[in-house]
Amino acid sequence: MPSATPHSPSSPNRSSSTTTTSITTSRPATPSNAGHGPDLDLAAVSIAQCPEQGAKAKPVLEPRPLRIAILLNSYRSRLLPAIRGSYQRTIGAVAPLAKLAFYEPANRPGEFPNPDYFDLIVLGGSNVDPRKRYPWILEVHGFVRRMVRDYPHKKLLGICWGHQTISNVFGGKLADAAVPEMGVASVTLTGRGREFFNEAAASGSFKLQQHHRREVVAEPHGFVALARGNQCFLSASNAMLTFQGHPEKDAETARLRAHDSVRWFGFDAASDEKAWAQLEALINADHDGEMVWRRILEWAREPCSEAGVVEQQEALALAEEKASKM
């Protein structure tokens, strides 16, 4: 992977401070090979010993490390380095060879990844209401639409604000939550969700860190719910997967936003000891972020549905038509 971070052809040509990170821990980064498919690379050949043949070895093709672009959408937040570190830790726990590149469209308008260069693009959280019509938010909407039209087989993951924004683009409805969520909470799977999340099928649920005060209240066009309460969606094309919860957030990172409890819940974490203890318990509770990331990265290598791609593009057209009449 070249050291220069690629940008979308539609992005302005500028000097960029986009952060590219390799979380390789066991061996040097593996360069991509344009002559091979998206999941295999000549440089990823390893030697497996065959006990029945003594020391004789045979080559085994391993999947090429995933290349992941992550859009951090927080506007002028001092917590951006911590958020970046949380992605590195949680993805690194299940895919230590993955290549991560970070973008900040809220702070560097027009700066988006070139989808040709990545296997998975993550639309992450934000500290801004996704219903706002700020220019940079509209640019993100445009990027999602371009992905659907021009890169219909490219995988796009939405987390929290990204979940809400993708839903918004496809005609879903957002509203203020009656009660904001903060800390680890259980997510109940639908029947389709049990099929998708094999590791959670027996229990019928998984737990993730939550941190939001807005939610999806009407399902977007062209998506199926994998969890109740509009907590998780999968597109008909199998190219887009979204979560209201935060698989990338660990307790260390979640604790940095505990001060929001003052505005959200009306108590002062510094003086209300009982309420603070309850919140601390929720933040520190066990969760299934690692399991969810495993499934996300498996899904990132799965093929898309050709019929679903057509359905997804029709769903986008329908959402745009309805929006134009509002």
PDB file of N, CA and C in Angstrom, residues 75-148:
ATOM      1  N   TYR A  75     -16.962  17.337  14.376  1.00  0.00           N
ATOM      2  CA  TYR A  75     -16.529  18.675  13.986  1.00  0.00           C
ATOM      3  C   TYR A  75     -15.673  19.301  15.082  1.00  0.00           C
ATOM      4  N   ARG A  76     -14.423  19.569  14.759  1.00  0.00           N
ATOM      5  CA  ARG A  76     -13.483  20.243  15.662  1.00  0.00           C
ATOM      6  C   ARG A  76     -13.466  19.620  17.062  1.00  0.00           C
ATOM      7  N   SER A  77     -13.434  18.314  17.112  1.00  0.00           N
ATOM      8  CA  SER A  77     -13.459  17.626  18.406  1.00  0.00           C
ATOM      9  C   SER A  77     -12.047  17.334  18.896  1.00  0.00           C
ATOM     10  N   ARG A  78     -11.800  17.618  20.160  1.00  0.00           N
ATOM     11  CA  ARG A  78     -10.505  17.303  20.768  1.00  0.00           C
ATOM     12  C   ARG A  78     -10.340  15.799  20.966  1.00  0.00           C
ATOM     13  N   LEU A  79     -11.431  15.046  20.789  1.00  0.00           N
ATOM     14  CA  LEU A  79     -11.396  13.604  21.026  1.00  0.00           C
ATOM     15  C   LEU A  79     -11.062  12.802  19.774  1.00  0.00           C
ATOM     16  N   LEU A  80     -10.831  13.462  18.655  1.00  0.00           N
ATOM     17  CA  LEU A  80     -10.557  12.727  17.418  1.00  0.00           C
ATOM     18  C   LEU A  80      -9.369  11.770  17.532  1.00  0.00           C
ATOM     19  N   PRO A  81      -8.249  12.161  18.155  1.00  0.00           N
ATOM     20  CA  PRO A  81      -7.156  11.189  18.306  1.00  0.00           C
ATOM     21  C   PRO A  81      -7.568   9.954  19.106  1.00  0.00           C
ATOM     22  N   ALA A  82      -8.380  10.142  20.143  1.00  0.00           N
ATOM     23  CA  ALA A  82      -8.836   9.007  20.950  1.00  0.00           C
ATOM     24  C   ALA A  82      -9.777   8.115  20.154  1.00  0.00           C
ATOM     25  N   ILE A  83     -10.635   8.717  19.345  1.00  0.00           N
ATOM     26  CA  ILE A  83     -11.554   7.935  18.509  1.00  0.00           C
ATOM     27  C   ILE A  83     -10.763   7.121  17.496  1.00  0.00           C
ATOM     28  N   ARG A  84      -9.752   7.747  16.908  1.00  0.00           N
ATOM     29  CA  ARG A  84      -8.890   7.041  15.958  1.00  0.00           C
ATOM     30  C   ARG A  84      -8.215   5.854  16.640  1.00  0.00           C
ATOM     31  N   GLY A  85      -7.725   6.079  17.843  1.00  0.00           N
ATOM     32  CA  GLY A  85      -7.071   5.003  18.581  1.00  0.00           C
ATOM     33  C   GLY A  85      -8.013   3.866  18.914  1.00  0.00           C
ATOM     34  N   SER A  86      -9.269   4.182  19.177  1.00  0.00           N
ATOM     35  CA  SER A  86     -10.248   3.144  19.489  1.00  0.00           C
ATOM     36  C   SER A  86     -10.488   2.238  18.283  1.00  0.00           C
ATOM     37  N   TYR A  87     -10.574   2.820  17.088  1.00  0.00           N
ATOM     38  CA  TYR A  87     -10.698   2.007  15.870  1.00  0.00           C
ATOM     39  C   TYR A  87      -9.472   1.112  15.705  1.00  0.00           C
ATOM     40  N   GLN A  88      -8.307   1.676  15.945  1.00  0.00           N
ATOM     41  CA  GLN A  88      -7.080   0.895  15.776  1.00  0.00           C
ATOM     42  C   GLN A  88      -7.036  -0.289  16.739  1.00  0.00           C
ATOM     43  N   ARG A  89      -7.442  -0.066  17.977  1.00  0.00           N
ATOM     44  CA  ARG A  89      -7.418  -1.149  18.968  1.00  0.00           C
ATOM     45  C   ARG A  89      -8.451  -2.224  18.660  1.00  0.00           C
ATOM     46  N   THR A  90      -9.683  -1.807  18.373  1.00  0.00           N
ATOM     47  CA  THR A  90     -10.758  -2.791  18.236  1.00  0.00           C
ATOM     48  C   THR A  90     -10.675  -3.565  16.926  1.00  0.00           C
ATOM     49  N   ILE A  91     -10.317  -2.895  15.839  1.00  0.00           N
ATOM     50  CA  ILE A  91     -10.118  -3.628  14.587  1.00  0.00           C
ATOM     51  C   ILE A  91      -8.851  -4.463  14.675  1.00  0.00           C
ATOM     52  N   GLY A  92      -7.809  -3.895  15.281  1.00  0.00           N
ATOM     53  CA  GLY A  92      -6.551  -4.626  15.420  1.00  0.00           C
ATOM     54  C   GLY A  92      -6.679  -5.895  16.225  1.00  0.00           C
ATOM     55  N   ALA A  93      -7.649  -5.946  17.136  1.00  0.00           N
ATOM     56  CA  ALA A  93      -7.840  -7.143  17.957  1.00  0.00           C
ATOM     57  C   ALA A  93      -8.296  -8.335  17.130  1.00  0.00           C
ATOM     58  N   VAL A  94      -8.981  -8.087  16.013  1.00  0.00           N
ATOM     59  CA  VAL A  94      -9.488  -9.194  15.195  1.00  0.00           C
ATOM     60  C   VAL A  94      -8.814  -9.261  13.826  1.00  0.00           C
ATOM     61  N   ALA A  95      -8.177  -8.175  13.390  1.00  0.00           N
ATOM     62  CA  ALA A  95      -7.507  -8.153  12.087  1.00  0.00           C
ATOM     63  C   ALA A  95      -6.233  -7.320  12.193  1.00  0.00           C
ATOM     64  N   PRO A  96      -5.195  -7.855  12.836  1.00  0.00           N
ATOM     65  CA  PRO A  96      -3.976  -7.075  13.087  1.00  0.00           C
ATOM     66  C   PRO A  96      -3.236  -6.624  11.834  1.00  0.00           C
ATOM     67  N   LEU A  97      -3.524  -7.230  10.684  1.00  0.00           N
ATOM     68  CA  LEU A  97      -2.836  -6.837   9.457  1.00  0.00           C
ATOM     69  C   LEU A  97      -3.628  -5.824   8.632  1.00  0.00           C
ATOM     70  N   ALA A  98      -4.808  -5.451   9.086  1.00  0.00           N
ATOM     71  CA  ALA A  98      -5.632  -4.507   8.326  1.00  0.00           C
ATOM     72  C   ALA A  98      -4.926  -3.166   8.164  1.00  0.00           C
ATOM     73  N   LYS A  99      -5.174  -2.514   7.039  1.00  0.00           N
ATOM     74  CA  LYS A  99      -4.619  -1.187   6.757  1.00  0.00           C
ATOM     75  C   LYS A  99      -5.733  -0.163   6.935  1.00  0.00           C
ATOM     76  N   LEU A 100      -5.548   0.794   7.817  1.00  0.00           N
ATOM     77  CA  LEU A 100      -6.560   1.802   8.093  1.00  0.00           C
ATOM     78  C   LEU A 100      -6.111   3.169   7.587  1.00  0.00           C
ATOM     79  N   ALA A 101      -7.018   3.899   6.972  1.00  0.00           N
ATOM     80  CA  ALA A 101      -6.781   5.285   6.558  1.00  0.00           C
ATOM     81  C   ALA A 101      -7.932   6.126   7.083  1.00  0.00           C
ATOM     82  N   PHE A 102      -7.625   7.273   7.693  1.00  0.00           N
ATOM     83  CA  PHE A 102      -8.637   8.110   8.335  1.00  0.00           C
ATOM     84  C   PHE A 102      -8.861   9.411   7.555  1.00  0.00           C
ATOM     85  N   TYR A 103     -10.124   9.800   7.474  1.00  0.00           N
ATOM     86  CA  TYR A 103     -10.530  11.026   6.791  1.00  0.00           C
ATOM     87  C   TYR A 103     -11.437  11.834   7.714  1.00  0.00           C
ATOM     88  N   GLU A 104     -11.443  13.151   7.527  1.00  0.00           N
ATOM     89  CA  GLU A 104     -12.260  14.030   8.369  1.00  0.00           C
ATOM     90  C   GLU A 104     -13.055  15.010   7.502  1.00  0.00           C
ATOM     91  N   PRO A 105     -14.138  14.566   6.892  1.00  0.00           N
ATOM     92  CA  PRO A 105     -14.893  15.454   5.996  1.00  0.00           C
ATOM     93  C   PRO A 105     -15.502  16.662   6.687  1.00  0.00           C
ATOM     94  N   ALA A 106     -15.746  16.582   8.001  1.00  0.00           N
ATOM     95  CA  ALA A 106     -16.313  17.728   8.720  1.00  0.00           C
ATOM     96  C   ALA A 106     -15.292  18.847   8.876  1.00  0.00           C
ATOM     97  N   ASN A 107     -14.024  18.488   8.963  1.00  0.00           N
ATOM     98  CA  ASN A 107     -12.962  19.467   9.192  1.00  0.00           C
ATOM     99  C   ASN A 107     -12.166  19.786   7.935  1.00  0.00           C
ATOM    100  N   ARG A 108     -12.231  18.914   6.952  1.00  0.00           N
ATOM    101  CA  ARG A 108     -11.546  19.127   5.675  1.00  0.00           C
ATOM    102  C   ARG A 108     -12.550  18.854   4.560  1.00  0.00           C
ATOM    103  N   PRO A 109     -13.469  19.764   4.320  1.00  0.00           N
ATOM    104  CA  PRO A 109     -14.534  19.549   3.334  1.00  0.00           C
ATOM    105  C   PRO A 109     -13.993  19.104   1.977  1.00  0.00           C
ATOM    106  N   GLY A 110     -14.691  18.163   1.380  1.00  0.00           N
ATOM    107  CA  GLY A 110     -14.310  17.664   0.066  1.00  0.00           C
ATOM    108  C   GLY A 110     -13.305  16.540   0.098  1.00  0.00           C
ATOM    109  N   GLU A 111     -12.828  16.172   1.274  1.00  0.00           N
ATOM    110  CA  GLU A 111     -11.814  15.127   1.385  1.00  0.00           C
ATOM    111  C   GLU A 111     -12.488  13.782   1.644  1.00  0.00           C
ATOM    112  N   PHE A 112     -12.483  12.935   0.616  1.00  0.00           N
ATOM    113  CA  PHE A 112     -13.097  11.618   0.721  1.00  0.00           C
ATOM    114  C   PHE A 112     -12.153  10.566   0.133  1.00  0.00           C
ATOM    115  N   PRO A 113     -12.270   9.330   0.573  1.00  0.00           N
ATOM    116  CA  PRO A 113     -11.419   8.271   0.030  1.00  0.00           C
ATOM    117  C   PRO A 113     -11.809   7.904  -1.392  1.00  0.00           C
ATOM    118  N   ASN A 114     -10.849   7.421  -2.138  1.00  0.00           N
ATOM    119  CA  ASN A 114     -11.112   6.860  -3.460  1.00  0.00           C
ATOM    120  C   ASN A 114     -11.584   5.422  -3.256  1.00  0.00           C
ATOM    121  N   PRO A 115     -12.841   5.107  -3.557  1.00  0.00           N
ATOM    122  CA  PRO A 115     -13.352   3.753  -3.302  1.00  0.00           C
ATOM    123  C   PRO A 115     -12.567   2.660  -4.011  1.00  0.00           C
ATOM    124  N   ASP A 116     -11.921   2.992  -5.143  1.00  0.00           N
ATOM    125  CA  ASP A 116     -11.141   1.983  -5.863  1.00  0.00           C
ATOM    126  C   ASP A 116     -10.048   1.384  -4.991  1.00  0.00           C
ATOM    127  N   TYR A 117      -9.590   2.130  -4.020  1.00  0.00           N
ATOM    128  CA  TYR A 117      -8.410   1.745  -3.257  1.00  0.00           C
ATOM    129  C   TYR A 117      -8.733   0.931  -2.009  1.00  0.00           C
ATOM    130  N   PHE A 118     -10.010   0.871  -1.630  1.00  0.00           N
ATOM    131  CA  PHE A 118     -10.365   0.261  -0.348  1.00  0.00           C
ATOM    132  C   PHE A 118     -11.365  -0.884  -0.505  1.00  0.00           C
ATOM    133  N   ASP A 119     -11.315  -1.799   0.458  1.00  0.00           N
ATOM    134  CA  ASP A 119     -12.264  -2.912   0.511  1.00  0.00           C
ATOM    135  C   ASP A 119     -13.510  -2.544   1.305  1.00  0.00           C
ATOM    136  N   LEU A 120     -13.337  -1.667   2.280  1.00  0.00           N
ATOM    137  CA  LEU A 120     -14.425  -1.281   3.171  1.00  0.00           C
ATOM    138  C   LEU A 120     -14.281   0.200   3.508  1.00  0.00           C
ATOM    139  N   ILE A 121     -15.392   0.914   3.450  1.00  0.00           N
ATOM    140  CA  ILE A 121     -15.412   2.322   3.851  1.00  0.00           C
ATOM    141  C   ILE A 121     -16.366   2.457   5.026  1.00  0.00           C
ATOM    142  N   VAL A 122     -15.889   3.076   6.101  1.00  0.00           N
ATOM    143  CA  VAL A 122     -16.664   3.222   7.333  1.00  0.00           C
ATOM    144  C   VAL A 122     -17.097   4.674   7.488  1.00  0.00           C
ATOM    145  N   LEU A 123     -18.391   4.878   7.642  1.00  0.00           N
ATOM    146  CA  LEU A 123     -18.941   6.201   7.930  1.00  0.00           C
ATOM    147  C   LEU A 123     -19.235   6.234   9.423  1.00  0.00           C
ATOM    148  N   GLY A 124     -18.359   6.889  10.175  1.00  0.00           N
ATOM    149  CA  GLY A 124     -18.403   6.806  11.629  1.00  0.00           C
ATOM    150  C   GLY A 124     -19.291   7.837  12.293  1.00  0.00           C
ATOM    151  N   GLY A 125     -19.079   8.013  13.601  1.00  0.00           N
ATOM    152  CA  GLY A 125     -19.915   8.879  14.414  1.00  0.00           C
ATOM    153  C   GLY A 125     -19.603  10.354  14.238  1.00  0.00           C
ATOM    154  N   SER A 126     -20.383  11.186  14.931  1.00  0.00           N
ATOM    155  CA  SER A 126     -20.223  12.633  14.833  1.00  0.00           C
ATOM    156  C   SER A 126     -20.805  13.300  16.070  1.00  0.00           C
ATOM    157  N   ASN A 127     -20.446  14.552  16.260  1.00  0.00           N
ATOM    158  CA  ASN A 127     -21.029  15.364  17.330  1.00  0.00           C
ATOM    159  C   ASN A 127     -22.026  16.384  16.777  1.00  0.00           C
ATOM    160  N   VAL A 128     -22.491  16.157  15.547  1.00  0.00           N
ATOM    161  CA  VAL A 128     -23.401  17.082  14.865  1.00  0.00           C
ATOM    162  C   VAL A 128     -24.694  16.353  14.501  1.00  0.00           C
ATOM    163  N   ASP A 129     -25.819  17.026  14.624  1.00  0.00           N
ATOM    164  CA  ASP A 129     -27.120  16.465  14.264  1.00  0.00           C
ATOM    165  C   ASP A 129     -27.127  16.109  12.775  1.00  0.00           C
ATOM    166  N   PRO A 130     -27.365  14.838  12.414  1.00  0.00           N
ATOM    167  CA  PRO A 130     -27.323  14.444  11.003  1.00  0.00           C
ATOM    168  C   PRO A 130     -28.444  15.045  10.162  1.00  0.00           C
ATOM    169  N   ARG A 131     -29.441  15.632  10.806  1.00  0.00           N
ATOM    170  CA  ARG A 131     -30.544  16.255  10.063  1.00  0.00           C
ATOM    171  C   ARG A 131     -30.198  17.658   9.578  1.00  0.00           C
ATOM    172  N   LYS A 132     -29.082  18.206  10.043  1.00  0.00           N
ATOM    173  CA  LYS A 132     -28.664  19.536   9.615  1.00  0.00           C
ATOM    174  C   LYS A 132     -28.280  19.509   8.134  1.00  0.00           C
ATOM    175  N   ARG A 133     -28.344  20.681   7.515  1.00  0.00           N
ATOM    176  CA  ARG A 133     -28.047  20.788   6.083  1.00  0.00           C
ATOM    177  C   ARG A 133     -26.736  21.541   5.846  1.00  0.00           C
ATOM    178  N   TYR A 134     -25.783  21.342   6.719  1.00  0.00           N
ATOM    179  CA  TYR A 134     -24.484  21.980   6.543  1.00  0.00           C
ATOM    180  C   TYR A 134     -23.844  21.482   5.243  1.00  0.00           C
ATOM    181  N   PRO A 135     -23.058  22.305   4.574  1.00  0.00           N
ATOM    182  CA  PRO A 135     -22.447  21.884   3.306  1.00  0.00           C
ATOM    183  C   PRO A 135     -21.669  20.578   3.408  1.00  0.00           C
ATOM    184  N   TRP A 136     -20.903  20.403   4.477  1.00  0.00           N
ATOM    185  CA  TRP A 136     -20.097  19.179   4.566  1.00  0.00           C
ATOM    186  C   TRP A 136     -20.984  17.945   4.749  1.00  0.00           C
ATOM    187  N   ILE A 137     -22.120  18.091   5.436  1.00  0.00           N
ATOM    188  CA  ILE A 137     -23.044  16.959   5.585  1.00  0.00           C
ATOM    189  C   ILE A 137     -23.657  16.602   4.232  1.00  0.00           C
ATOM    190  N   LEU A 138     -24.013  17.612   3.451  1.00  0.00           N
ATOM    191  CA  LEU A 138     -24.554  17.353   2.116  1.00  0.00           C
ATOM    192  C   LEU A 138     -23.501  16.695   1.223  1.00  0.00           C
ATOM    193  N   GLU A 139     -22.226  17.037   1.430  1.00  0.00           N
ATOM    194  CA  GLU A 139     -21.155  16.368   0.681  1.00  0.00           C
ATOM    195  C   GLU A 139     -21.071  14.890   1.058  1.00  0.00           C
ATOM    196  N   VAL A 140     -21.263  14.587   2.340  1.00  0.00           N
ATOM    197  CA  VAL A 140     -21.276  13.185   2.769  1.00  0.00           C
ATOM    198  C   VAL A 140     -22.450  12.460   2.117  1.00  0.00           C
ATOM    199  N   HIS A 141     -23.622  13.099   2.076  1.00  0.00           N
ATOM    200  CA  HIS A 141     -24.771  12.500   1.392  1.00  0.00           C
ATOM    201  C   HIS A 141     -24.417  12.200  -0.067  1.00  0.00           C
ATOM    202  N   GLY A 142     -23.767  13.157  -0.718  1.00  0.00           N
ATOM    203  CA  GLY A 142     -23.369  12.959  -2.101  1.00  0.00           C
ATOM    204  C   GLY A 142     -22.394  11.809  -2.263  1.00  0.00           C
ATOM    205  N   PHE A 143     -21.486  11.664  -1.308  1.00  0.00           N
ATOM    206  CA  PHE A 143     -20.529  10.559  -1.355  1.00  0.00           C
ATOM    207  C   PHE A 143     -21.257   9.219  -1.255  1.00  0.00           C
ATOM    208  N   VAL A 144     -22.231   9.111  -0.353  1.00  0.00           N
ATOM    209  CA  VAL A 144     -23.005   7.871  -0.218  1.00  0.00           C
ATOM    210  C   VAL A 144     -23.737   7.568  -1.527  1.00  0.00           C
ATOM    211  N   ARG A 145     -24.333   8.571  -2.135  1.00  0.00           N
ATOM    212  CA  ARG A 145     -25.049   8.358  -3.400  1.00  0.00           C
ATOM    213  C   ARG A 145     -24.098   7.903  -4.500  1.00  0.00           C
ATOM    214  N   ARG A 146     -22.899   8.499  -4.558  1.00  0.00           N
ATOM    215  CA  ARG A 146     -21.921   8.088  -5.571  1.00  0.00           C
ATOM    216  C   ARG A 146     -21.493   6.644  -5.355  1.00  0.00           C
ATOM    217  N   MET A 147     -21.367   6.256  -4.099  1.00  0.00           N
ATOM    218  CA  MET A 147     -21.022   4.861  -3.813  1.00  0.00           C
ATOM    219  C   MET A 147     -22.073   3.918  -4.396  1.00  0.00           C
ATOM    220  N   VAL A 148     -23.338   4.247  -4.185  1.00  0.00           N
ATOM    221  CA  VAL A 148     -24.428   3.383  -4.654  1.00  0.00           C
ATOM    222  C   VAL A 148     -24.481   3.348  -6.176  1.00  0.00           C
TER     223      VAL A 148
END
